Amino acid sequence: MSTGAAHQIPGEIVPASRLVGKVSALMKAEPGDFRTSQVDLLDVRFEGIVGDEHSGLTRKSGGREPWYPRGTEMRNERQLSIVCADELSGIAEDLAIDRLEATWIGANIILEGFANLSMLPPRSLLFFDGGLVLKIDGQNAPCRVAGGAIAAHFPDRDADQLALDFVKAAKRRRGLVAWVEKPGSIAQGAGVKAHLPEQWIYR
Amino acid sequence: MSTGAAHQIPGEIVPASRLVGKVSALMKAEPGDFRTSQVDLLDVRFEGIVGDEHSGLTRKSGGREPWYPRGTEMRNERQLSIVCADELSGIAEDLAIDRLEATWIGANIILEGFANLSMLPPRSLLFFDGGLVLKIDGQNAPCRVAGGAIAAHFPDRDADQLALDFVKAAKRRRGLVAWVEKPGSIAQGAGVKAHLPEQWIYR
């Protein structure tokens, strides 16, 4: 006897309303250095994390925007960098290094509970316990500067090669960049709920 | 003899670098009214269109954000409304009305040259001649307020029903909302080039 279930897509379909996770670490960058250090709490305003290197309603363009003269003032859609441990472990494995610390590559938030965090689409919202809401701009394209910061921790390896390999290995696994939709504070351990844009929700 | 061409996907693949169009009309809303009036030029800053109803780095939340108490201050990702004539004609046809003016539903820019404009994905950039760059937040979800503004032009029709029908007919055809990545001025007739996010580009 045929049942509707036979026509279902194999595997569990997780409704967007059940995409929930947790903050496993928070980090902040001092002005002048993109690398971050762990903190217990982040105070986040419309400008971004208070006192962070990447704070600002606008920023200067760089190599990611080859269509602008370097240093052009543009809206800052890269206020926060968000990563997940599973993706960083996968990159480390492919690079044959024993670990890849989120602080080395300037992450501000490590989230747990989201499989393939980097695949959350642009326009997704992240609601944090305590009221902060971030809007996902999109995947953070891995660059050689971050790759070089990783290489600095593995002096036995060819630094240029490792930096270059990072760019390839980290594609679609280097997490997301986001900007502040609604200010708030977040503490380590806070719950997070993701809201996918209507256009991409499976019904 | 087999050639590579035999394995190509049917239909023309248009590289993202060839997604080009033109501004066919510019419009502005006076504060207090979402409907727009045609203008020759738009002066656009980080806040949005100078003097426009939807200008602002932040805005108050409304019915589109049921997860916030109404009136919550949030980042304004809806600074400009962009539509295309083909999609508006399609909606008008489905509603059995002779026309749907972009000004009635508060559009700021009518673009021509983009088929299915509303399907440009979130994070796309629009480069306008003269230097303005807009970043696409995403599809503008049609609402009954805009539907009611349309109904006002067709007094012979049931206004509530027409407003409701608009919400359905305009889904994925009501254009896009965008915010300012780089300020500039635009004049009617200006050329526009779209840049799709790397993640969605066919290679």
PDB file of C-alpha atoms in Angstrom, chain A residues 59-72 74 77-78 140-145, chain B residues 195:
ATOM      1  CA  ARG A  59      34.726  50.918   6.747  1.00  0.00           C
ATOM      2  CA  LYS A  60      37.474  51.431   4.175  1.00  0.00           C
ATOM      3  CA  SER A  61      37.412  49.116   1.161  1.00  0.00           C
ATOM      4  CA  GLY A  62      40.273  46.690   0.564  1.00  0.00           C
ATOM      5  CA  GLY A  63      41.232  43.709  -1.528  1.00  0.00           C
ATOM      6  CA  ARG A  64      37.795  42.155  -1.176  1.00  0.00           C
ATOM      7  CA  GLU A  65      36.323  45.016  -3.216  1.00  0.00           C
ATOM      8  CA  PRO A  66      38.593  45.250  -6.280  1.00  0.00           C
ATOM      9  CA  TRP A  67      35.925  47.426  -7.945  1.00  0.00           C
ATOM     10  CA  TYR A  68      36.651  50.326  -5.560  1.00  0.00           C
ATOM     11  CA  PRO A  69      39.877  52.310  -5.211  1.00  0.00           C
ATOM     12  CA  ARG A  70      41.465  50.930  -2.018  1.00  0.00           C
ATOM     13  CA  GLY A  71      40.380  52.962   0.998  1.00  0.00           C
ATOM     14  CA  THR A  72      36.964  53.987  -0.342  1.00  0.00           C
ATOM     15  CA  MET A  74      31.679  52.023   2.250  1.00  0.00           C
ATOM     16  CA  GLU A  77      28.750  44.766   6.444  1.00  0.00           C
ATOM     17  CA  ARG A  78      31.636  42.915   8.143  1.00  0.00           C
ATOM     18  CA  ASN A 140      33.541  35.122   4.811  1.00  0.00           C
ATOM     19  CA  ALA A 141      35.908  34.554   1.893  1.00  0.00           C
ATOM     20  CA  PRO A 142      39.190  33.144   3.259  1.00  0.00           C
ATOM     21  CA  CYS A 143      42.237  35.317   2.536  1.00  0.00           C
ATOM     22  CA  ARG A 144      46.013  34.857   2.710  1.00  0.00           C
ATOM     23  CA  VAL A 145      46.341  37.284   5.614  1.00  0.00           C
TER      24      VAL A 145
ATOM     25  CA  HIS B 195      27.214  41.815  -9.325  1.00  0.00           C
TER      26      HIS B 195
END
